[in-house]
GROMACS .gro file of C-alpha atoms in nm:
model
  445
    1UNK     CA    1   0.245  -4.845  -0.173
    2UNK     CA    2   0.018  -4.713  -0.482
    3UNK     CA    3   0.190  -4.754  -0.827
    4UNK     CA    4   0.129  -4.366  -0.826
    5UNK     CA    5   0.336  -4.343  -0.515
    6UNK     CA    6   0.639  -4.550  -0.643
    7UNK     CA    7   0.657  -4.346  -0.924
    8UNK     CA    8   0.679  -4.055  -0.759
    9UNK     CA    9   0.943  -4.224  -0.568
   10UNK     CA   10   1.152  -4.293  -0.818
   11UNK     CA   11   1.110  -3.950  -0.974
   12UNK     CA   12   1.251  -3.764  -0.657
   13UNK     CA   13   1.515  -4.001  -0.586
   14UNK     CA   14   1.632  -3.904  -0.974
   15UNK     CA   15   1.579  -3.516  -0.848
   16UNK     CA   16   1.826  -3.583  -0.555
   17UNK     CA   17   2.102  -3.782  -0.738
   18UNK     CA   18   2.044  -3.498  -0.974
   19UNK     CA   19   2.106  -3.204  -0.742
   20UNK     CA   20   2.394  -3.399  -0.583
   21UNK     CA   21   2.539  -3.451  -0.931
   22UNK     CA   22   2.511  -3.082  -1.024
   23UNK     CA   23   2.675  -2.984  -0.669
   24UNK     CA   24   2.981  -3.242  -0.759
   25UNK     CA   25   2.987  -3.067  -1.143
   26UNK     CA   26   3.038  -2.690  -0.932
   27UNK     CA   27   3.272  -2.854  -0.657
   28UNK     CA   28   3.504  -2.963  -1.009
   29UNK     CA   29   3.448  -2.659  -1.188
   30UNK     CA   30   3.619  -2.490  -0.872
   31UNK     CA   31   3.916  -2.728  -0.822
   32UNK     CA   32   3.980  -2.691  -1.183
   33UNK     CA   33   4.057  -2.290  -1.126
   34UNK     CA   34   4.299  -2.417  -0.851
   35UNK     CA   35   4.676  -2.434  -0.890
   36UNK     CA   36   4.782  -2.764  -0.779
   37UNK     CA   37   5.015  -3.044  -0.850
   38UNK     CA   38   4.859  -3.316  -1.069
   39UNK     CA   39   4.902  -3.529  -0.789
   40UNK     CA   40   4.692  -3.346  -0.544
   41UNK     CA   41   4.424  -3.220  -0.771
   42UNK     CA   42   4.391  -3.623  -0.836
   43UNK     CA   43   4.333  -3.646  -0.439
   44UNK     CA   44   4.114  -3.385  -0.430
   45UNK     CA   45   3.888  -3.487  -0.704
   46UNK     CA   46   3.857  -3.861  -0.518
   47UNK     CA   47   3.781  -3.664  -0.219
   48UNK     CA   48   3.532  -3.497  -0.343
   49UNK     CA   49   3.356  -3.803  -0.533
   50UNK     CA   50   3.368  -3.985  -0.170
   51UNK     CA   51   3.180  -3.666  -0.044
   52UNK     CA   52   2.926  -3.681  -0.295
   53UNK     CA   53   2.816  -4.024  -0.266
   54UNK     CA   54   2.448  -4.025  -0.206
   55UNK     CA   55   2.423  -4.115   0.132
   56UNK     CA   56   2.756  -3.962   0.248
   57UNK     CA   57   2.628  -3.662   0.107
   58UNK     CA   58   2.272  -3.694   0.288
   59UNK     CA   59   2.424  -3.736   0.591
   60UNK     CA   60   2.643  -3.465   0.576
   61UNK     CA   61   2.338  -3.235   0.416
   62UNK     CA   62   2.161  -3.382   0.722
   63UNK     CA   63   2.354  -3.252   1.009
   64UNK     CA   64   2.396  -2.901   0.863
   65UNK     CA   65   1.999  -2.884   0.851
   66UNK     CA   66   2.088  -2.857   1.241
   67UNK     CA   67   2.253  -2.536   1.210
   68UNK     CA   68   2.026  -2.361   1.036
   69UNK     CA   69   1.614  -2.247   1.101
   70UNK     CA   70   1.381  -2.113   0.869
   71UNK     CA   71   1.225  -1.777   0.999
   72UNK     CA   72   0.995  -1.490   0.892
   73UNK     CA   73   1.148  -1.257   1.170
   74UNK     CA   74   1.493  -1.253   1.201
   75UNK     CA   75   1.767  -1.098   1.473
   76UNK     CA   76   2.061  -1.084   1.281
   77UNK     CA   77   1.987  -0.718   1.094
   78UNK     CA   78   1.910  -0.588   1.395
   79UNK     CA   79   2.297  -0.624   1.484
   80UNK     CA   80   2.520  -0.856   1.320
   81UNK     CA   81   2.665  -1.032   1.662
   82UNK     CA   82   2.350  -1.065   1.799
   83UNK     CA   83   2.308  -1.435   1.900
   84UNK     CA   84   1.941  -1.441   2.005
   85UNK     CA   85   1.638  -1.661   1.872
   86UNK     CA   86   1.497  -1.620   1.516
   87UNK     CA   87   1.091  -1.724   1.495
   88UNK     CA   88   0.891  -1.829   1.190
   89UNK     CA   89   0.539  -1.721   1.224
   90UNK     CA   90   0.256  -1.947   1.033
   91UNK     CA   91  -0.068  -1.717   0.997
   92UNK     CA   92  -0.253  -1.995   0.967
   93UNK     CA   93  -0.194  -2.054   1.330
   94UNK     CA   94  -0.202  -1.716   1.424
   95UNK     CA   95  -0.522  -1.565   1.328
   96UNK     CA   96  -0.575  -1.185   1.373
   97UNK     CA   97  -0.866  -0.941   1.316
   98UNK     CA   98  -0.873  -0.814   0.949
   99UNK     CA   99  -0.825  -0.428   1.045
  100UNK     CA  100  -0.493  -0.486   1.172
  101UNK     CA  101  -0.189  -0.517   0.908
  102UNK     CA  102   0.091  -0.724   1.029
  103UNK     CA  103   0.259  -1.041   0.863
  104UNK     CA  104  -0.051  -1.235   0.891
  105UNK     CA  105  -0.186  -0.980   0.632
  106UNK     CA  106   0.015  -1.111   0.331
  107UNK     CA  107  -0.085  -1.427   0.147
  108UNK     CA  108   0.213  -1.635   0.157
  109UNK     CA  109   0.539  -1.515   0.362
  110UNK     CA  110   0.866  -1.632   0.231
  111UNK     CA  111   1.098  -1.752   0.478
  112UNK     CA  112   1.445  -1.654   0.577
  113UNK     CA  113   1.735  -1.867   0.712
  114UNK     CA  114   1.869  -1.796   1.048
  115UNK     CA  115   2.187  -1.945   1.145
  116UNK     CA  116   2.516  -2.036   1.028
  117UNK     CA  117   2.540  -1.910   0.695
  118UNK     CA  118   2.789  -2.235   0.570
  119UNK     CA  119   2.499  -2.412   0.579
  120UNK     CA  120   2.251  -2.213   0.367
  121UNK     CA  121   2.261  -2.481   0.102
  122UNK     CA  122   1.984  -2.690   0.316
  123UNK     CA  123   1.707  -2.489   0.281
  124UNK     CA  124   1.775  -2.468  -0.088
  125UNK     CA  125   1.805  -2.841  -0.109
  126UNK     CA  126   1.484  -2.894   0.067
  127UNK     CA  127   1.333  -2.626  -0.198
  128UNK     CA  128   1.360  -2.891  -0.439
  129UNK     CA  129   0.975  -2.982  -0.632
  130UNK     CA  130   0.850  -3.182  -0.797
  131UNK     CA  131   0.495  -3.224  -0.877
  132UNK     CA  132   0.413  -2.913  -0.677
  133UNK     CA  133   0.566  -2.990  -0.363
  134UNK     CA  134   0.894  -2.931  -0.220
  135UNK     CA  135   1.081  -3.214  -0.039
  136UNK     CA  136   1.034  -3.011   0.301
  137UNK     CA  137   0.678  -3.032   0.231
  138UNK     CA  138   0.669  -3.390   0.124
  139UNK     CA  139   0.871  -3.440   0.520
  140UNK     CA  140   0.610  -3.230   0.693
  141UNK     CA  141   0.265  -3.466   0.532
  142UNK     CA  142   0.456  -3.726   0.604
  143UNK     CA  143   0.463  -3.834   0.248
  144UNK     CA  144   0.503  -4.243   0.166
  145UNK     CA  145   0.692  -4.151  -0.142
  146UNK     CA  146   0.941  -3.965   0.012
  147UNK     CA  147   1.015  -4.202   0.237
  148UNK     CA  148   1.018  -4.461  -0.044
  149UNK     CA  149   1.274  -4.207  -0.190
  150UNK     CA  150   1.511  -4.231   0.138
  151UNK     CA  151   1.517  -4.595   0.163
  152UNK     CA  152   1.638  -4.611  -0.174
  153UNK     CA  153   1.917  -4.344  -0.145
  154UNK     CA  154   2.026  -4.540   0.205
  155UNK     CA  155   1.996  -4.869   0.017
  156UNK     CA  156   1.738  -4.971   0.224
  157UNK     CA  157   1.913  -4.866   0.548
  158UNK     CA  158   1.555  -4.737   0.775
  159UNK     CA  159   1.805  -4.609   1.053
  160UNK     CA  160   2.017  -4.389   0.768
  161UNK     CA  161   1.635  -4.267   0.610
  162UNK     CA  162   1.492  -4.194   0.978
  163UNK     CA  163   1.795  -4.003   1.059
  164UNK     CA  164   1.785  -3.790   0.771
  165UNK     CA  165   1.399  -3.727   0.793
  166UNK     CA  166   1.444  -3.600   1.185
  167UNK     CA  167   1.709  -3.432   1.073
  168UNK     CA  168   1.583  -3.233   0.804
  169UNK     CA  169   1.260  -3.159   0.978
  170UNK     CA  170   1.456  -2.973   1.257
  171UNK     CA  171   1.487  -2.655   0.997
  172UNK     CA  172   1.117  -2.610   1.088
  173UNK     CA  173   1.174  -2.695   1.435
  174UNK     CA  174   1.086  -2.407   1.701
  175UNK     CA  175   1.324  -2.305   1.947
  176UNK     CA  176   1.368  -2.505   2.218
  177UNK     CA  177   1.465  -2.223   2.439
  178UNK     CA  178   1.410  -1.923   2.278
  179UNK     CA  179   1.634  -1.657   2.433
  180UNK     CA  180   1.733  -1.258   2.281
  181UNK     CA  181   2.049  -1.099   2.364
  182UNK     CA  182   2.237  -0.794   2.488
  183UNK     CA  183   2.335  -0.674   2.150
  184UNK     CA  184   1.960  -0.748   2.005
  185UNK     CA  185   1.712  -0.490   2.071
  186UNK     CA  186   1.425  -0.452   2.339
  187UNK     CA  187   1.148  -0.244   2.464
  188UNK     CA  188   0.982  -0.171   2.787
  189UNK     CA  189   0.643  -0.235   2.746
  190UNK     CA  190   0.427  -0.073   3.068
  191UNK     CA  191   0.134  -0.266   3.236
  192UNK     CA  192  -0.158  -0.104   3.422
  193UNK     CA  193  -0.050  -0.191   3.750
  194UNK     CA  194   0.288  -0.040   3.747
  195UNK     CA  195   0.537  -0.312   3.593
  196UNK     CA  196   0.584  -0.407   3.256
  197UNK     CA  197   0.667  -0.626   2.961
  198UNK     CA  198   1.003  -0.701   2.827
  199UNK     CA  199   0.965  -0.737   2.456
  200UNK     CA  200   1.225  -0.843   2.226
  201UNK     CA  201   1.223  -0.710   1.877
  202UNK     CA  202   1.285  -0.873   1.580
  203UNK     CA  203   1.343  -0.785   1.250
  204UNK     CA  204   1.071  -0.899   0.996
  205UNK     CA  205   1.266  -1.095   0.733
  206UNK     CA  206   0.941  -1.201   0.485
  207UNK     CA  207   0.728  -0.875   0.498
  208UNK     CA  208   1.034  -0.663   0.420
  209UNK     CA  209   1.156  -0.889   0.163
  210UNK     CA  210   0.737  -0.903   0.014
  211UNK     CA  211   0.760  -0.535  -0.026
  212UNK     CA  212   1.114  -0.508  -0.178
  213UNK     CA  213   0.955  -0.760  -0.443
  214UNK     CA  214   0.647  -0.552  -0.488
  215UNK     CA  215   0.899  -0.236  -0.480
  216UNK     CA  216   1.110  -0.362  -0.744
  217UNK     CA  217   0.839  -0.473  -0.979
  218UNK     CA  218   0.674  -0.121  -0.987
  219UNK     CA  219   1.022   0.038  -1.017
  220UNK     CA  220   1.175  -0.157  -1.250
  221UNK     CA  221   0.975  -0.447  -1.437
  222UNK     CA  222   0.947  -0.379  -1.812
  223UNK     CA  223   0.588  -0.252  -1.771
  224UNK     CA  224   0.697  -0.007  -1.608
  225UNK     CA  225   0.965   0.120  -1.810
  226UNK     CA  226   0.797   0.099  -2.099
  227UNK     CA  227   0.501   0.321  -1.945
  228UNK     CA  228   0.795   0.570  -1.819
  229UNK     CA  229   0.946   0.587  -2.155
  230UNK     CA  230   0.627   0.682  -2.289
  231UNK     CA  231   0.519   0.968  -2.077
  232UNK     CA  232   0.856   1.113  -2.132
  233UNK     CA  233   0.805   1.125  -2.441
  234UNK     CA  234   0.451   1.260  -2.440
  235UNK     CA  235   0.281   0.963  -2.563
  236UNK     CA  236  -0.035   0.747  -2.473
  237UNK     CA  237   0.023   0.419  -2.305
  238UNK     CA  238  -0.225   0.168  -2.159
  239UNK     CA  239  -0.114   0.171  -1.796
  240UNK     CA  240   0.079   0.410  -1.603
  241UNK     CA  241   0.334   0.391  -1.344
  242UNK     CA  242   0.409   0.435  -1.002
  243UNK     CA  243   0.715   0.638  -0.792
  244UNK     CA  244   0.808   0.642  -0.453
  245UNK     CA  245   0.992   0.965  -0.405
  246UNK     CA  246   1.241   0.976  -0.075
  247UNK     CA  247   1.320   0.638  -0.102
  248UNK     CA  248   1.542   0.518   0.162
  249UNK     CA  249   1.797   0.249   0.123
  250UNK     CA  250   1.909   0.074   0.445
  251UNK     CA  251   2.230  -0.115   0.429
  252UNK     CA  252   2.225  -0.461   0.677
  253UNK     CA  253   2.489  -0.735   0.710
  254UNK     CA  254   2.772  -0.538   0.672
  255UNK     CA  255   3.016  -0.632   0.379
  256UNK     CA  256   2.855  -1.005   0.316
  257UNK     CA  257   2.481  -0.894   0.387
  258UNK     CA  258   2.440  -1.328   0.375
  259UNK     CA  259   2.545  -1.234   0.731
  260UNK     CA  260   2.172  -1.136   0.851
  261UNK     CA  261   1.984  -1.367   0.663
  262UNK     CA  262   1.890  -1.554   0.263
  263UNK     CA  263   1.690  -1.311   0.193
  264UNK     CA  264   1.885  -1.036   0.319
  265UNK     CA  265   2.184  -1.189   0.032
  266UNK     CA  266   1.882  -1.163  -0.250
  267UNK     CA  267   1.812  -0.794  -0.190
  268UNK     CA  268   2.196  -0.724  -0.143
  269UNK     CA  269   2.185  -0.599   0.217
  270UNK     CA  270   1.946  -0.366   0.117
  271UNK     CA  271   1.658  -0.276   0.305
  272UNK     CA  272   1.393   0.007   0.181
  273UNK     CA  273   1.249   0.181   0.370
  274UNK     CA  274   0.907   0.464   0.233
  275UNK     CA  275   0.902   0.793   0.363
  276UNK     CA  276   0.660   0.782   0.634
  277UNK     CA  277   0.589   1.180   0.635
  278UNK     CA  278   0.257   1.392   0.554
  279UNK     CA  279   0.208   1.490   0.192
  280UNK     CA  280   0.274   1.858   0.132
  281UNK     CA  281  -0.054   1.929  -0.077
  282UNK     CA  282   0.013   2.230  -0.366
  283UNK     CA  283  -0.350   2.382  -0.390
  284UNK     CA  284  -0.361   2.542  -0.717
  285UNK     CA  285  -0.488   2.892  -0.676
  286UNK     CA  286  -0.802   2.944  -0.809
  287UNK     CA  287  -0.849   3.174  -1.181
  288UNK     CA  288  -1.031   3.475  -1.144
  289UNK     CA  289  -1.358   3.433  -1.350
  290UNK     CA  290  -1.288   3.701  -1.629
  291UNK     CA  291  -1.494   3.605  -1.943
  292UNK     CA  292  -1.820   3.568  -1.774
  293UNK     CA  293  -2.157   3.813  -1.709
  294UNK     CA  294  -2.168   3.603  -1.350
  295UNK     CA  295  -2.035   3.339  -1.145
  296UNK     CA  296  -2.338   3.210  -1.096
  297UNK     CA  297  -2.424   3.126  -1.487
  298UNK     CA  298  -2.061   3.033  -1.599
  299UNK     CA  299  -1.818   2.925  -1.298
  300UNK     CA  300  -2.015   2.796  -0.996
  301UNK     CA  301  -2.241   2.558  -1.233
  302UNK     CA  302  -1.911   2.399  -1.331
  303UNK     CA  303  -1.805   2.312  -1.014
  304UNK     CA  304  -1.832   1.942  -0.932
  305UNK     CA  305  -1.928   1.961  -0.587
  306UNK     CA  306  -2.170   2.263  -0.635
  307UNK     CA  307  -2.303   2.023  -0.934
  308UNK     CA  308  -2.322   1.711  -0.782
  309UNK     CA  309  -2.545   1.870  -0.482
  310UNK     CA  310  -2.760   2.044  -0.747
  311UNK     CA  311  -2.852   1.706  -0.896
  312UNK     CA  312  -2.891   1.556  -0.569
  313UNK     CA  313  -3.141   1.834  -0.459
  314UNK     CA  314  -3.366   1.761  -0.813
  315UNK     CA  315  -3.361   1.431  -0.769
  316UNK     CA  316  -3.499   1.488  -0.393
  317UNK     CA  317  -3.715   1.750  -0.507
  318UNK     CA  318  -3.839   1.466  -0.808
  319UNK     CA  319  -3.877   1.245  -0.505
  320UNK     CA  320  -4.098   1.480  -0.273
  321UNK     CA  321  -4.331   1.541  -0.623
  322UNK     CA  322  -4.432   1.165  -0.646
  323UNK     CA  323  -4.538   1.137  -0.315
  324UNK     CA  324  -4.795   1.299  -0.066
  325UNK     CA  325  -4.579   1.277   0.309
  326UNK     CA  326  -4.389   1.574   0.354
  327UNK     CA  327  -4.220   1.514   0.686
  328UNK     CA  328  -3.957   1.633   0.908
  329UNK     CA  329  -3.752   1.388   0.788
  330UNK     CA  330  -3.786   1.503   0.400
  331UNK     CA  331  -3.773   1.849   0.489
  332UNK     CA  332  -3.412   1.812   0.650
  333UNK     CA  333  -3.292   1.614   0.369
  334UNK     CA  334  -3.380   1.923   0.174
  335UNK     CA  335  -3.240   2.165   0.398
  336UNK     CA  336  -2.936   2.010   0.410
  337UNK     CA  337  -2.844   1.983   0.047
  338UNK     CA  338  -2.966   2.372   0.015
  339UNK     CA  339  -2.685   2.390   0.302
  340UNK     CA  340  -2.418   2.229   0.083
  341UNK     CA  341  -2.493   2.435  -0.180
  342UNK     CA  342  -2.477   2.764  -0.023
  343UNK     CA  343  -2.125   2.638   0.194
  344UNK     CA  344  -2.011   2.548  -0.186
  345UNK     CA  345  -2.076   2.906  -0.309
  346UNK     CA  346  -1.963   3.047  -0.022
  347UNK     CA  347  -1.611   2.819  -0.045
  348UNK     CA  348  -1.557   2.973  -0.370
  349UNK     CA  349  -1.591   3.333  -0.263
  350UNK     CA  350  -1.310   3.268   0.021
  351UNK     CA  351  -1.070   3.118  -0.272
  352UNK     CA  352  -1.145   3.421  -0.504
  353UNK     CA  353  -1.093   3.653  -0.216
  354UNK     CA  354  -0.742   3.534  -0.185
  355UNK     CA  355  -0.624   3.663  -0.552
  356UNK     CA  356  -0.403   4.003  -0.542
  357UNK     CA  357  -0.680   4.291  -0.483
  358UNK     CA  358  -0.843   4.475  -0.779
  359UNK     CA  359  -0.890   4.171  -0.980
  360UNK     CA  360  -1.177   4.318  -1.071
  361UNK     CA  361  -1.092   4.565  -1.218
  362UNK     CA  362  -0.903   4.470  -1.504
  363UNK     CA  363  -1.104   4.488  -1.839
  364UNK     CA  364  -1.145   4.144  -1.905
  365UNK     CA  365  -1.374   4.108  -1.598
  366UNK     CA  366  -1.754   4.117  -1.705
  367UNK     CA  367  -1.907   4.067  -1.362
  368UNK     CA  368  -2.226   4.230  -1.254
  369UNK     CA  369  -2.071   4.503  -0.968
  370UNK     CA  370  -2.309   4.373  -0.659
  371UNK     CA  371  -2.064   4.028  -0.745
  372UNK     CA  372  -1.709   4.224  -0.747
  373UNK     CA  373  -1.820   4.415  -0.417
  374UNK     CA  374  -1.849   4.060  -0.289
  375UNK     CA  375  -1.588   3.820  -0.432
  376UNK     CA  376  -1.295   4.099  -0.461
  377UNK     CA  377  -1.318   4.309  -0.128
  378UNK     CA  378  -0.989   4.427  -0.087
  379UNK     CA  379  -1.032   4.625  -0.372
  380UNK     CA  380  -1.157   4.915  -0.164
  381UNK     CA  381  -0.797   5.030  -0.040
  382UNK     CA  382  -0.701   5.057  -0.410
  383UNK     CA  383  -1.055   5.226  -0.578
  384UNK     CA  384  -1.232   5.500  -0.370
  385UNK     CA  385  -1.567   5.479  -0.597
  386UNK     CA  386  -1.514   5.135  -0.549
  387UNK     CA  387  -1.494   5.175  -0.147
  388UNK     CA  388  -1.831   5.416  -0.191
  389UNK     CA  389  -2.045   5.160  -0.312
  390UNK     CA  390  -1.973   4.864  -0.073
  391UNK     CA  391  -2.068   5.069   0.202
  392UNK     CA  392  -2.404   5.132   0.118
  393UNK     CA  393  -2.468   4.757   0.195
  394UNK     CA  394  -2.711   4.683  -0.032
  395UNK     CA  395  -2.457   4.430  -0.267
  396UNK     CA  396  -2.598   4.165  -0.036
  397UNK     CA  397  -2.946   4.126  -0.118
  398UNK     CA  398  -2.863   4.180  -0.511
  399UNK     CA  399  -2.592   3.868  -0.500
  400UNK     CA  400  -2.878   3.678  -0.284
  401UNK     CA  401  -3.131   3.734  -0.596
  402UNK     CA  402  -2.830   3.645  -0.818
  403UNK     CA  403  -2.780   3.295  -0.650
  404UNK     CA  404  -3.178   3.202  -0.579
  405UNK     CA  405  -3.245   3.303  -0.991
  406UNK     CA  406  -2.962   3.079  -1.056
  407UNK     CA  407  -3.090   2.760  -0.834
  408UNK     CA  408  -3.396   2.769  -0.941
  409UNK     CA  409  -3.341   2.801  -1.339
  410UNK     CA  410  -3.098   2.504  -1.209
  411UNK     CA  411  -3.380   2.309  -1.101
  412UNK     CA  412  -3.671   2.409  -1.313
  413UNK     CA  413  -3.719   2.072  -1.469
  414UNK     CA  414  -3.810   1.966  -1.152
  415UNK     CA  415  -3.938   2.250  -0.997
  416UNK     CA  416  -4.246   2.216  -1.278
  417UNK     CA  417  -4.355   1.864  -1.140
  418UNK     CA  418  -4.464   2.025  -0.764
  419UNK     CA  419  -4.780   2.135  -0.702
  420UNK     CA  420  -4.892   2.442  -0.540
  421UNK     CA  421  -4.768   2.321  -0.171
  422UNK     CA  422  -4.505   2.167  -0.256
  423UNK     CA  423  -4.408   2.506  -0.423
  424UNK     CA  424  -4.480   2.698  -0.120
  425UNK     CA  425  -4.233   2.444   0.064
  426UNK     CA  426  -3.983   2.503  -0.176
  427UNK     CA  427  -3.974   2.916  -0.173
  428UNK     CA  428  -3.993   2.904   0.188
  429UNK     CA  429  -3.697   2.674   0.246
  430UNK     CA  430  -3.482   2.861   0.015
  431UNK     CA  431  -3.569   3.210   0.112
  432UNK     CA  432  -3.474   3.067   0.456
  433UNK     CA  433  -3.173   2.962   0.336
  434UNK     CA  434  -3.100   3.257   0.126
  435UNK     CA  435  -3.171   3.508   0.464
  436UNK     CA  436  -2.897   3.329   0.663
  437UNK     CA  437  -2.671   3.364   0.313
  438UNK     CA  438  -2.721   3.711   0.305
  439UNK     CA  439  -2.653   3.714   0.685
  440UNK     CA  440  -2.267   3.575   0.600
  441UNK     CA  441  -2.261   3.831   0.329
  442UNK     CA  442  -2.339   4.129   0.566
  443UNK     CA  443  -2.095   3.971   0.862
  444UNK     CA  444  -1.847   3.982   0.592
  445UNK     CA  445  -1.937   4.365   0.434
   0.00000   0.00000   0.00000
């Protein structure tokens, strides 16, 4: 054995007598509460010293470590007398394809205990560290120095050290016969040919107890609060916050929730569950454009989608002037953004049309008429002149000339750079564009 290795020998050996120490200093702190004689608190106290000698203590540390397993996925919340199998699942042994979530998809899982719950102090024993790794990893790698460590604490008794090793290592230990039970939970799976699978549920212990971690640091850390506090009050802050409205708290283990589990102790038997139902979107209604000579100039230019095809279309159009192919495959690129634009303007026109009728007409509205005829039809069962002239069908053409004067002014810049062809491309693509707009606007008159 490395000088490295002895020392870190002797450094958990000091961690153990340290933990069994502590235990002893609780154990006393307890008897001292109780109301006994003199006499028997004296035999009690000796008792307890003879329980806490080191390798009593291991030994009795190591046959509780038979009771219990360490799982990620649990049967005990699923019903409290349940007496089927826990599992712990190891993604590292269980690879799965990325696009499917599932415990293999967090990092690290934290595992539960399964078992008899008298014997929960074993796992937190074995949690002990030093130097980065706990004493149940130490047991798994096999680890000289913790070996070292149980020789000492047997007084160099191998049997005593191997016993204790096997013995601990049987937390991690799969099931020998794993088995589920009437009271646990199980679905019918169907097959193809006509039978089926029998599957048996479990409850999963480390991804539940992941999110109520990640749950409880959005909810409650002090970043949170503090970002809380300061939208309340109106205030800038540098991050904001998160809620998760319907929250659902699921009670498990009954009235000791250390009943279904470690973890299910830490959270308090609770479980929380996210409301797992469509979003109920509130669509603003849109503002009818008073203030402006036409929607055209001062509302549809606004509008990011509307604006973002615009630019996309000069930037194509910048594309087509620095180069001398003109193919199919260019001219469809332009057809299609002229067809976003025109499904933009015409997505507008559907929103205004659902204001209350004779929008219109109220003074504040500056719009050319051709573009109230359009955007506020329902006007005409509320204004007879109004009625008169959206009959006579010629409002379509005049918004047409509207929206092409528009688009190009929009695009001049890069208009300027084509050359005579290019132009002739151009006017004929949009007046083709603009015939079936007028179209909609006629089917809609």
């Amino acid at each position: 054995m490395t000088p490295e290795q002895e020392q870190d020998a002797h450094a958990l050996e000091q961690q153990i007598l340290q933990h069994i120490a502590s235990s002893l200093q609780d154990k006393q702190k307890a008897l001292d509460k109780k109301t006994l004689s003199p006499e028997d608190k004296q035999a009690a106290w000796q008792e307890l010293q003879a329980k806490h000698q080191p390798a009593t203590w291991l030994d009795g540390m190591a046959q509780r470590a038979r009771q219990v397993r360490l799982a990620t996925h649990t049967v005990k919340p699923l019903h409290p007398d349940a007496r089927g199998s826990s599992l712990r699942f190891d993604p590292k042994h269980h690879p799965a394809p990325a696009h499917l979530l599932g415990s293999h998809s967090l990092p690290a899982l934290l595992s539960d205990v399964a078992g008899n719950s008298a014997a929960l102090n074993v796992p937190k024993f074995l949690s002990l560290s030093y130097a980065g790794r706990s004493l149940l990893q130490r047991l798994q790698d096999a680890d000289p120095a913790m070996w070292m460590a149980w020789l000492k604490l047997a007084d160099g008794d191998e049997a005593a050290a191997q016993r204790w090793q096997a013995d601990f290592l049987e937390i991690i230990a799969p099931e020998p016969h794993p088995s589920s039970h009437t009271l646990a939970k199980q679905v019918y799976f169907p097959l193809p040919d006509g039978g089926y699978h029998l599957l048996a549920l479990l409850f999963p212990s480390s991804v539940v107890h992941a999110q109520y971690l990640a749950l409880q640091e959005a909810r409650f850390s002090d970043e949170a609060k503090a970002a809380r506090i300061a939208s309340s009050k109106k205030m800038p802050h540098p991050h904001g916050y998160r809620d998760f409205p319907q929250l659902l708290i699921q009670r498990i283990g009954g009235s000791n929730a250390q009943n279904a589990g470690q973890l299910s102790a830490e959270r308090r038997g609770q479980n929380w569950l996210l409301a797992a139902v469509p979003p109920q979107w509130r669509t603003q209604p849109e503002a009818a454009p008073y203030g402006v000579t036409s929607v055209f100039d001062g509302v549809l230019g606004r509008r990011r989608p509307i604006r973002d095809a615009v630019q996309k279309l000069g930037k194509y159009l910048a594309r087509l002037a620095n180069t001398q192919h003109n193919n199919k495959a260019m001219r469809d690129g332009r057809q299609a953004l002229l067809e976003d634009i025109c499904l933009g303007v015409l997505d507008y026109a559907e929103r205004l049309r659902k204001l209350a009728p004779g929008w219109s007409a109220q003074s504040n509205c500056q719009l050319p008429l051709c573009e109230a005829l359009w955007l506020d039809p329902l006007r005409v069962h509320q204004d007879a002149e109004f009625y008169a002239e959206r009959i006579k069908h010629d409002w379509p053409e005049q918004v047409s000339q509207h929206f092409a004067l528009w688009l190009n002014h929009a695009l001049r810049s890069h208009l300027d750079t084509l050359d005579d062809a290019s132009h002739y491309e151009w006017r004929r693509a949009l007046q083709c564009e603009l015939n079936l707009f007028r179209d909609i606007l006629h089917d809609n008159s």
